Coordinates of C-alpha atoms and ligand atoms in Angstrom, one line a residue:
M1364 CA -59.7 -24.7 44.3
V1365 CA -58.2 -25.6 47.5
R1366 CA -55.2 -27.3 47.3
G1367 CA -52.1 -28.8 49.5
R1368 CA -51.9 -31.1 52.7
I1369 CA -50.7 -28.8 56.1
S1370 CA -46.7 -29.4 56.6
R1371 CA -46.1 -27.3 59.1
L1372 CA -48.0 -25.2 62.1
S1373 CA -45.9 -22.9 63.8
V1374 CA -46.9 -20.3 66.6
R1375 CA -45.3 -17.1 68.1
D1376 CA -45.7 -15.3 71.3
V1377 CA -46.2 -11.6 70.2
R1378 CA -46.1 -8.7 72.8
F1379 CA -46.1 -5.4 72.9
P1380 CA -45.6 -3.3 75.7
T1381 CA -48.7 -1.0 75.7
S1382 CA -49.0 -0.9 79.8
L1383 CA -46.0 1.2 79.8
G1384 CA -48.3 4.1 78.6
G1385 CA -51.6 3.0 79.9
H1386 CA -52.8 2.1 76.5
G1387 CA -55.8 -0.1 76.5
S1388 CA -56.1 0.1 80.1
D1389 CA -59.4 -0.1 81.8
A1390 CA -61.4 -0.7 85.3
M1391 CA -60.1 -4.3 85.0
H1392 CA -56.9 -4.4 83.2
T1393 CA -54.4 -2.1 84.4
D1394 CA -51.2 -3.0 83.1
P1395 CA -52.5 -5.0 79.3
D1396 CA -49.7 -5.6 77.1
Y1397 CA -51.6 -6.2 73.7
S1398 CA -50.3 -9.6 72.3
A1399 CA -50.9 -12.2 70.4
A1400 CA -50.5 -16.0 69.7
Y1401 CA -49.8 -16.0 66.1
V1402 CA -50.4 -19.0 63.8
V1403 CA -48.6 -19.7 60.4
L1404 CA -49.6 -22.5 58.7
E1405 CA -47.9 -24.0 55.8
T1406 CA -48.7 -26.8 52.9
D1407 CA -46.8 -28.9 50.6
A1408 CA -48.6 -27.0 47.7
E1409 CA -46.3 -25.4 45.0
D1410 CA -48.1 -21.7 45.5
G1411 CA -46.2 -21.4 48.8
L1412 CA -49.3 -19.5 50.1
K1413 CA -49.3 -19.4 54.2
G1414 CA -52.3 -19.2 56.4
Y1415 CA -51.8 -16.7 59.0
G1416 CA -54.2 -16.9 62.3
I1417 CA -54.0 -14.5 65.4
T1418 CA -55.7 -14.5 68.5
F1419 CA -55.9 -11.3 70.8
T1420 CA -54.1 -11.6 74.5
L1421 CA -52.8 -9.8 77.4
G1422 CA -49.3 -10.2 78.0
K1423 CA -48.5 -13.4 80.0
G1424 CA -51.5 -15.4 78.9
T1425 CA -50.1 -15.4 75.7
E1426 CA -47.8 -18.7 76.8
V1427 CA -50.7 -20.3 78.3
V1428 CA -52.5 -20.0 74.7
V1429 CA -49.2 -21.1 72.8
C1430 CA -49.2 -24.3 74.5
A1431 CA -52.7 -24.8 73.9
V1432 CA -52.3 -24.0 70.1
N1433 CA -49.3 -26.8 70.1
A1434 CA -51.7 -29.4 71.5
L1435 CA -54.1 -28.8 69.0
A1436 CA -51.6 -29.0 66.3
P1437 CA -52.1 -32.9 65.7
H1438 CA -55.5 -32.5 64.5
L1439 CA -54.3 -30.0 61.4
L1440 CA -50.7 -31.7 60.6
N1441 CA -50.6 -33.8 57.2
K1442 CA -54.4 -33.0 56.6
D1443 CA -55.7 -32.1 53.1
L1444 CA -56.9 -28.6 53.1
G1445 CA -59.9 -29.9 50.8
D1446 CA -60.9 -32.1 53.4
I1447 CA -61.0 -29.4 55.9
V1448 CA -62.9 -26.9 54.3
G1449 CA -65.0 -29.9 52.4
D1450 CA -66.6 -30.6 55.6
F1451 CA -65.9 -27.2 57.9
R1452 CA -68.9 -28.1 60.4
G1453 CA -67.2 -31.7 61.1
F1454 CA -63.6 -30.3 61.5
Y1455 CA -64.6 -27.7 63.8
R1456 CA -66.5 -30.3 66.1
Q1457 CA -63.3 -32.2 65.8
L1458 CA -61.0 -29.6 67.1
T1459 CA -63.9 -28.3 70.1
S1460 CA -64.4 -32.2 70.9
D1461 CA -60.9 -33.6 71.4
G1462 CA -61.9 -36.1 74.0
Q1463 CA -59.0 -35.0 76.6
L1464 CA -58.6 -30.8 75.4
R1465 CA -62.5 -30.8 75.8
W1466 CA -62.1 -31.2 79.6
I1467 CA -60.2 -27.8 79.9
G1468 CA -63.3 -26.1 77.8
P1469 CA -65.6 -26.9 76.4
E1470 CA -65.4 -24.2 73.9
K1471 CA -64.3 -21.7 76.3
G1472 CA -61.1 -20.3 77.8
V1473 CA -57.8 -20.7 76.5
V1474 CA -58.4 -23.8 74.6
H1475 CA -61.2 -22.1 72.7
L1476 CA -58.9 -18.7 72.3
A1477 CA -56.4 -21.2 70.6
T1478 CA -59.0 -22.9 68.5
A1479 CA -59.8 -19.5 67.0
A1480 CA -56.2 -18.6 66.3
V1481 CA -55.7 -21.9 64.6
L1482 CA -59.2 -21.6 62.2
N1483 CA -58.5 -17.9 61.5
A1484 CA -55.2 -19.1 59.7
V1485 CA -57.4 -22.1 58.0
W1486 CA -59.9 -19.1 56.7
D1487 CA -57.2 -17.1 55.8
L1488 CA -55.4 -19.7 53.8
W1489 CA -58.7 -20.6 52.2
A1490 CA -59.3 -17.1 51.3
K1491 CA -55.8 -16.5 50.0
Q1492 CA -55.9 -19.7 47.7
E1493 CA -59.2 -18.3 46.2
G1494 CA -57.6 -15.3 45.7
K1495 CA -59.8 -13.4 47.4
P1496 CA -60.4 -11.1 50.8
L1497 CA -62.0 -13.1 53.5
W1498 CA -65.4 -10.9 53.3
K1499 CA -65.2 -11.4 49.9
L1500 CA -64.8 -15.4 50.0
L1501 CA -67.9 -15.2 52.5
V1502 CA -69.9 -12.7 50.5
D1503 CA -69.5 -15.0 47.5
M1504 CA -70.0 -18.1 49.1
D1505 CA -73.2 -20.3 48.0
P1506 CA -75.4 -20.0 51.1
R1507 CA -75.6 -23.7 51.4
K1508 CA -72.1 -24.2 51.4
L1509 CA -71.5 -21.3 53.7
V1510 CA -74.3 -22.9 56.3
S1511 CA -72.3 -26.5 56.1
C1512 CA -69.5 -24.7 57.6
L1513 CA -71.5 -23.7 60.9
D1514 CA -72.1 -26.0 63.8
F1515 CA -75.8 -25.7 65.0
R1516 CA -75.2 -28.3 68.1
Y1517 CA -77.0 -26.2 71.3
I1518 CA -78.5 -23.6 69.1
T1519 CA -81.3 -25.1 67.2
D1520 CA -84.1 -24.0 69.7
V1521 CA -83.3 -20.5 68.4
L1522 CA -81.7 -21.0 65.0
T1523 CA -82.1 -24.0 62.9
E1524 CA -79.8 -24.6 59.6
E1525 CA -82.7 -24.2 57.3
E1526 CA -83.7 -20.7 59.1
A1527 CA -80.1 -19.6 58.7
Y1528 CA -80.2 -20.7 55.0
E1529 CA -83.1 -18.6 54.7
I1530 CA -81.7 -15.6 56.2
L1531 CA -78.8 -15.9 53.7
Q1532 CA -81.2 -16.3 50.8
K1533 CA -83.2 -13.4 51.7
G1534 CA -79.5 -11.2 52.1
Q1535 CA -78.8 -12.3 48.3
V1536 CA -81.4 -9.4 47.3
G1537 CA -79.6 -6.1 46.6
K1538 CA -76.0 -7.6 47.7
K1539 CA -74.2 -6.2 44.6
E1540 CA -75.2 -2.9 45.9
R1541 CA -74.3 -3.2 49.4
E1542 CA -70.8 -4.7 48.2
E1543 CA -70.3 -1.4 46.1
Q1544 CA -71.3 0.8 48.9
M1545 CA -69.0 -0.7 51.5
L1546 CA -66.3 -0.4 48.6
A1547 CA -67.1 3.1 48.1
H1548 CA -68.1 4.4 51.5
G1549 CA -66.3 2.1 54.2
Y1550 CA -68.2 1.0 57.4
P1551 CA -68.9 3.5 60.2
A1552 CA -66.6 3.3 63.0
Y1553 CA -65.7 4.8 66.8
T1554 CA -62.5 5.4 68.5
T1555 CA -61.8 4.5 72.3
S1556 CA -58.0 5.5 71.8
C1557 CA -58.3 8.7 73.4
A1558 CA -59.9 7.8 76.5
W1559 CA -58.5 4.6 78.1
L1560 CA -58.4 4.4 82.2
G1561 CA -54.7 4.9 83.0
Y1562 CA -54.7 8.2 81.1
S1563 CA -54.2 11.7 82.6
D1564 CA -57.0 14.5 81.9
A1565 CA -54.4 16.4 80.0
T1566 CA -53.8 13.4 77.4
L1567 CA -57.5 12.7 77.4
K1568 CA -57.7 15.8 76.3
Q1569 CA -54.7 16.5 73.7
L1570 CA -55.9 12.8 71.9
C1571 CA -59.3 14.1 72.0
S1572 CA -58.7 17.4 70.2
K1573 CA -56.4 15.1 67.6
A1574 CA -59.6 12.8 67.2
L1575 CA -61.8 15.4 66.4
E1576 CA -59.3 17.2 64.1
D1577 CA -59.2 13.6 62.3
G1578 CA -63.1 13.8 61.8
W1579 CA -64.1 11.3 64.5
T1580 CA -67.7 11.6 65.4
R1581 CA -67.9 8.5 68.1
F1582 CA -65.9 8.2 70.7
K1583 CA -65.6 5.5 73.7
V1584 CA -64.6 6.2 77.3
K1585 CA -63.7 3.6 79.9
V1586 CA -65.3 4.1 83.6
G1587 CA -65.8 1.8 86.4
A1588 CA -63.3 2.2 88.9
D1589 CA -63.9 5.8 90.6
L1590 CA -67.5 7.5 90.2
Q1591 CA -65.8 11.1 90.6
D1592 CA -63.3 10.6 88.3
D1593 CA -65.6 8.9 85.7
I1594 CA -68.0 12.3 86.1
R1595 CA -65.0 14.5 85.4
R1596 CA -63.6 12.8 82.7
C1597 CA -67.1 12.1 81.1
R1598 CA -67.8 15.9 81.5
L1599 CA -64.8 16.7 79.9
I1600 CA -65.2 14.5 76.8
R1601 CA -68.7 15.4 76.4
N1602 CA -68.0 19.1 76.5
M1603 CA -65.2 18.6 74.1
I1604 CA -67.1 16.3 71.9
G1605 CA -70.5 18.6 72.0
P1606 CA -74.1 17.3 72.6
E1607 CA -74.4 15.6 69.2
K1608 CA -71.4 13.3 68.9
T1609 CA -72.2 9.9 70.3
L1610 CA -70.3 8.9 73.3
M1611 CA -70.0 5.3 74.4
M1612 CA -69.3 4.0 77.7
D1613 CA -67.0 0.7 78.9
A1614 CA -66.8 -0.7 82.4
N1615 CA -65.0 -3.9 81.7
Q1616 CA -67.3 -6.1 84.1
R1617 CA -66.4 -3.9 87.2
W1618 CA -69.7 -4.0 88.6
D1619 CA -72.4 -5.8 90.6
V1620 CA -75.6 -5.4 89.1
P1621 CA -77.3 -2.9 91.4
E1622 CA -74.1 -1.2 91.2
A1623 CA -73.9 -1.0 87.7
V1624 CA -77.6 0.4 87.5
E1625 CA -76.9 3.1 90.0
W1626 CA -73.8 4.1 88.6
M1627 CA -75.1 4.5 85.5
A1628 CA -78.0 6.8 86.7
K1629 CA -75.1 9.2 87.8
L1630 CA -73.6 9.1 84.2
A1631 CA -76.5 9.4 82.3
E1632 CA -76.2 13.3 82.1
F1633 CA -73.4 12.5 79.9
K1634 CA -76.1 10.8 77.0
P1635 CA -74.0 7.4 76.7
L1636 CA -75.4 5.3 73.8
W1637 CA -74.2 2.3 75.8
I1638 CA -72.6 1.2 78.8
E1639 CA -70.6 -2.0 77.6
E1640 CA -69.9 -5.0 80.0
P1641 CA -71.2 -3.7 83.0
T1642 CA -71.0 -6.8 84.9
S1643 CA -69.6 -10.4 85.0
P1644 CA -69.6 -11.7 81.2
D1645 CA -71.1 -14.8 82.7
D1646 CA -74.3 -13.0 84.2
I1647 CA -77.1 -13.4 81.5
L1648 CA -79.9 -12.5 83.7
G1649 CA -77.9 -9.7 85.5
H1650 CA -77.4 -8.1 82.0
A1651 CA -81.1 -8.4 81.8
T1652 CA -81.9 -6.6 85.0
I1653 CA -79.2 -3.8 84.0
S1654 CA -80.7 -3.5 80.8
K1655 CA -84.2 -3.0 81.8
A1656 CA -83.3 -0.4 84.4
L1657 CA -81.6 1.3 81.8
V1658 CA -83.8 1.4 78.9
P1659 CA -86.0 4.6 80.4
L1660 CA -82.4 6.4 80.7
G1661 CA -82.0 6.0 76.8
I1662 CA -78.9 3.8 77.6
G1663 CA -78.2 0.4 75.9
V1664 CA -76.3 -2.3 77.2
A1665 CA -73.5 -3.6 74.8
T1666 CA -71.5 -6.9 75.7
G1667 CA -70.2 -9.8 74.0
E1668 CA -66.2 -9.6 74.0
Q1669 CA -65.4 -11.8 76.8
C1670 CA -68.6 -14.4 75.7
H1671 CA -67.4 -17.5 75.6
N1672 CA -69.2 -19.0 72.6
R1673 CA -72.8 -19.2 70.9
V1674 CA -74.5 -20.6 73.9
I1675 CA -74.0 -17.6 75.9
F1676 CA -74.9 -15.2 72.9
K1677 CA -78.1 -17.2 72.5
Q1678 CA -79.3 -16.7 76.2
L1679 CA -78.0 -13.0 76.2
L1680 CA -80.5 -12.7 72.9
Q1681 CA -83.2 -14.9 74.4
A1682 CA -83.2 -12.7 77.8
K1683 CA -83.3 -9.4 76.2
A1684 CA -80.3 -8.7 78.1
L1685 CA -78.2 -6.5 75.2
Q1686 CA -79.2 -4.0 72.8
F1687 CA -75.7 -4.3 70.6
L1688 CA -74.2 -7.5 70.6
Q1689 CA -70.4 -7.4 70.2
I1690 CA -68.6 -10.5 68.6
D1691 CA -64.9 -11.1 69.1
S1692 CA -63.2 -12.7 66.3
C1693 CA -60.8 -14.3 68.7
R1694 CA -62.6 -15.3 71.3
L1695 CA -65.4 -17.0 69.5
G1696 CA -64.3 -20.3 67.7
S1697 CA -63.1 -18.4 64.6
V1698 CA -65.4 -17.3 61.3
N1699 CA -67.1 -20.6 61.8
E1700 CA -68.7 -19.6 65.5
N1701 CA -68.6 -16.0 64.6
L1702 CA -71.2 -16.5 61.8
S1703 CA -73.9 -18.4 63.7
V1704 CA -73.9 -15.7 66.2
L1705 CA -74.4 -12.8 63.3
L1706 CA -77.5 -14.9 62.2
M1707 CA -78.8 -15.3 65.6
A1708 CA -78.5 -11.6 65.9
K1709 CA -80.3 -10.9 63.0
K1710 CA -82.9 -13.5 63.7
F1711 CA -83.6 -11.0 67.0
D1712 CA -83.0 -8.0 65.1
I1713 CA -80.4 -7.2 67.4
P1714 CA -77.4 -4.6 66.0
V1715 CA -73.8 -6.2 65.9
C1716 CA -71.1 -4.1 66.5
P1717 CA -67.8 -6.0 67.2
H1718 CA -65.1 -5.9 69.5
A1719 CA -61.9 -5.1 68.4
G1720 CA -58.9 -3.0 68.6
G1721 CA -56.6 -5.7 70.4
V1722 CA -53.7 -6.9 68.5
G1723 CA -55.3 -8.0 64.9
L1724 CA -58.8 -7.5 65.9
C1725 CA -59.6 -4.3 63.6
E1726 CA -58.2 -6.3 60.9
L1727 CA -60.0 -9.6 61.5
V1728 CA -63.4 -8.2 62.5
Q1729 CA -63.9 -5.8 59.5
H1730 CA -64.4 -8.8 57.0
L1731 CA -67.2 -10.4 59.7
I1732 CA -69.0 -7.1 59.8
I1733 CA -68.7 -6.4 55.9
F1734 CA -70.0 -9.9 55.4
D1735 CA -73.2 -9.1 58.2
F1736 CA -73.9 -6.0 56.2
V1737 CA -73.9 -7.5 52.6
S1738 CA -75.1 -11.0 53.4
V1739 CA -76.8 -10.6 56.5
S1740 CA -78.0 -7.5 58.4
A1741 CA -78.4 -5.2 55.5
S1742 CA -78.7 -2.3 57.7
L1743 CA -75.9 0.0 59.0
K1744 CA -78.3 1.2 61.7
D1745 CA -77.2 1.5 65.3
R1746 CA -74.2 -0.5 64.0
Y1747 CA -70.5 0.7 64.7
I1748 CA -67.0 -0.8 63.8
R1749 CA -63.8 -0.2 66.1
R1750 CA -60.8 1.3 64.9
V1751 CA -57.3 2.2 66.5
G1752 CA -54.0 3.3 65.0
R1753 CA -51.9 2.3 67.6
V1754 CA -51.5 -1.5 66.7
C1755 CA -53.2 -1.4 63.1
N1756 CA -49.9 0.5 62.0
H1757 CA -48.1 -2.7 62.6
M1758 CA -50.4 -5.0 60.6
E1759 CA -50.0 -5.0 56.6
T1760 CA -53.5 -5.4 55.4
R1761 CA -55.6 -5.5 52.1
N1762 CA -58.9 -4.1 51.8
S1763 CA -59.2 -1.9 54.8
V1764 CA -62.7 -0.4 54.4
C1765 CA -63.5 1.1 57.8
F1766 CA -63.4 5.1 58.2
Ligands
LIG2097 C1 -57.7 -4.5 77.9 C2 -58.5 -4.1 76.6 O1 -57.8 -3.0 76.3 C3 -60.1 -3.8 76.8 O2 -60.4 -2.5 77.9 C4 -60.4 -3.5 75.8 C5 -61.7 -3.1 75.5 O3 -62.9 -3.3 76.5 C6 -62.6 -2.7 74.6 O4 -61.8 -2.3 73.5 O5 -63.5 -2.5 74.1
MG2098 MG1 -65.0 -3.3 76.0

């Protein structure tokens, strides 16, 4: 039973100096300081429970997101939590339709990152009050109630509320067994931690050996800045992991469309499962062109970590522009919008492999992907979550079930 009126919203600018060691570096973000705008919601309820919400940022941008969170605060303060989650679709619309703030969106950029942080905190508070981790709150929720939390505006041409409901109804079959499977075995994961672009070959080798010792079987390597460097680094890592283990590549939007196709033709010998963000995240048809050109090479296209909203995902799916869909728990408008993308992916039969690794992302997306497996996709085929130690060890979480 939800309770309390929101009495306080505070937001902090939290930064880790990861750029000093090249951690998190890629072909476009050469000096990332992993950071987060960290929101805490308090209520006047006697239970003393607080809701914590995060959005991932990269250093200086955090102060801008903090401003946007403060600008959204009046929508929450003095509101009854019961009223918010009782009409969650309406509340999502209220936040994303603020007559002045939507001009600097709408549903994209800084204001949407801020929306994610705020709504992540609301979901956290709701789950805590119900005494469940978020994934369990979602899995146990009546499908009618669940679809009532989602905003179908702009996506009804591919997914109506009724279709979403039917998907969730079908997902009820075998749900208990899948939940037990998750708790017993976890969700398959991959690591990027050994192959950031700013790492020397010596560091790459040392971290890759350690990851192999630790039992990792799937590895992602950053590429895109210099072809000869990429060939050398991909050869090094492929030789170390052997022909059977999985290798993914991530270009972080570095290339033009023809360049992406030519570059990947040169890296195809290292048998990547996917090339992630080969070009601008806004270029839907460009992704479709790349995707079509890489099919004969057996390389899929993965994208989504910088997809603004459900509309872009809808078009990527319609255009057959991706083979792996990467939701981001903090770039989309929190759980509400992520769930609508999970349901669209199910309709198009495209596996979801969430973006994670940044501050709080591994902790957040595991809830979404477990819900996806238990209640939506019912499949682990071609699905992997990202796991990372470096920032996760600053987080205290319950129910961590990734391996
Ligand atoms: C700047 C970030 O570290 C980015 O490289 C993360 C990313 O692309 C990924 O985790 O995937
Ligand atoms: Mg990436």
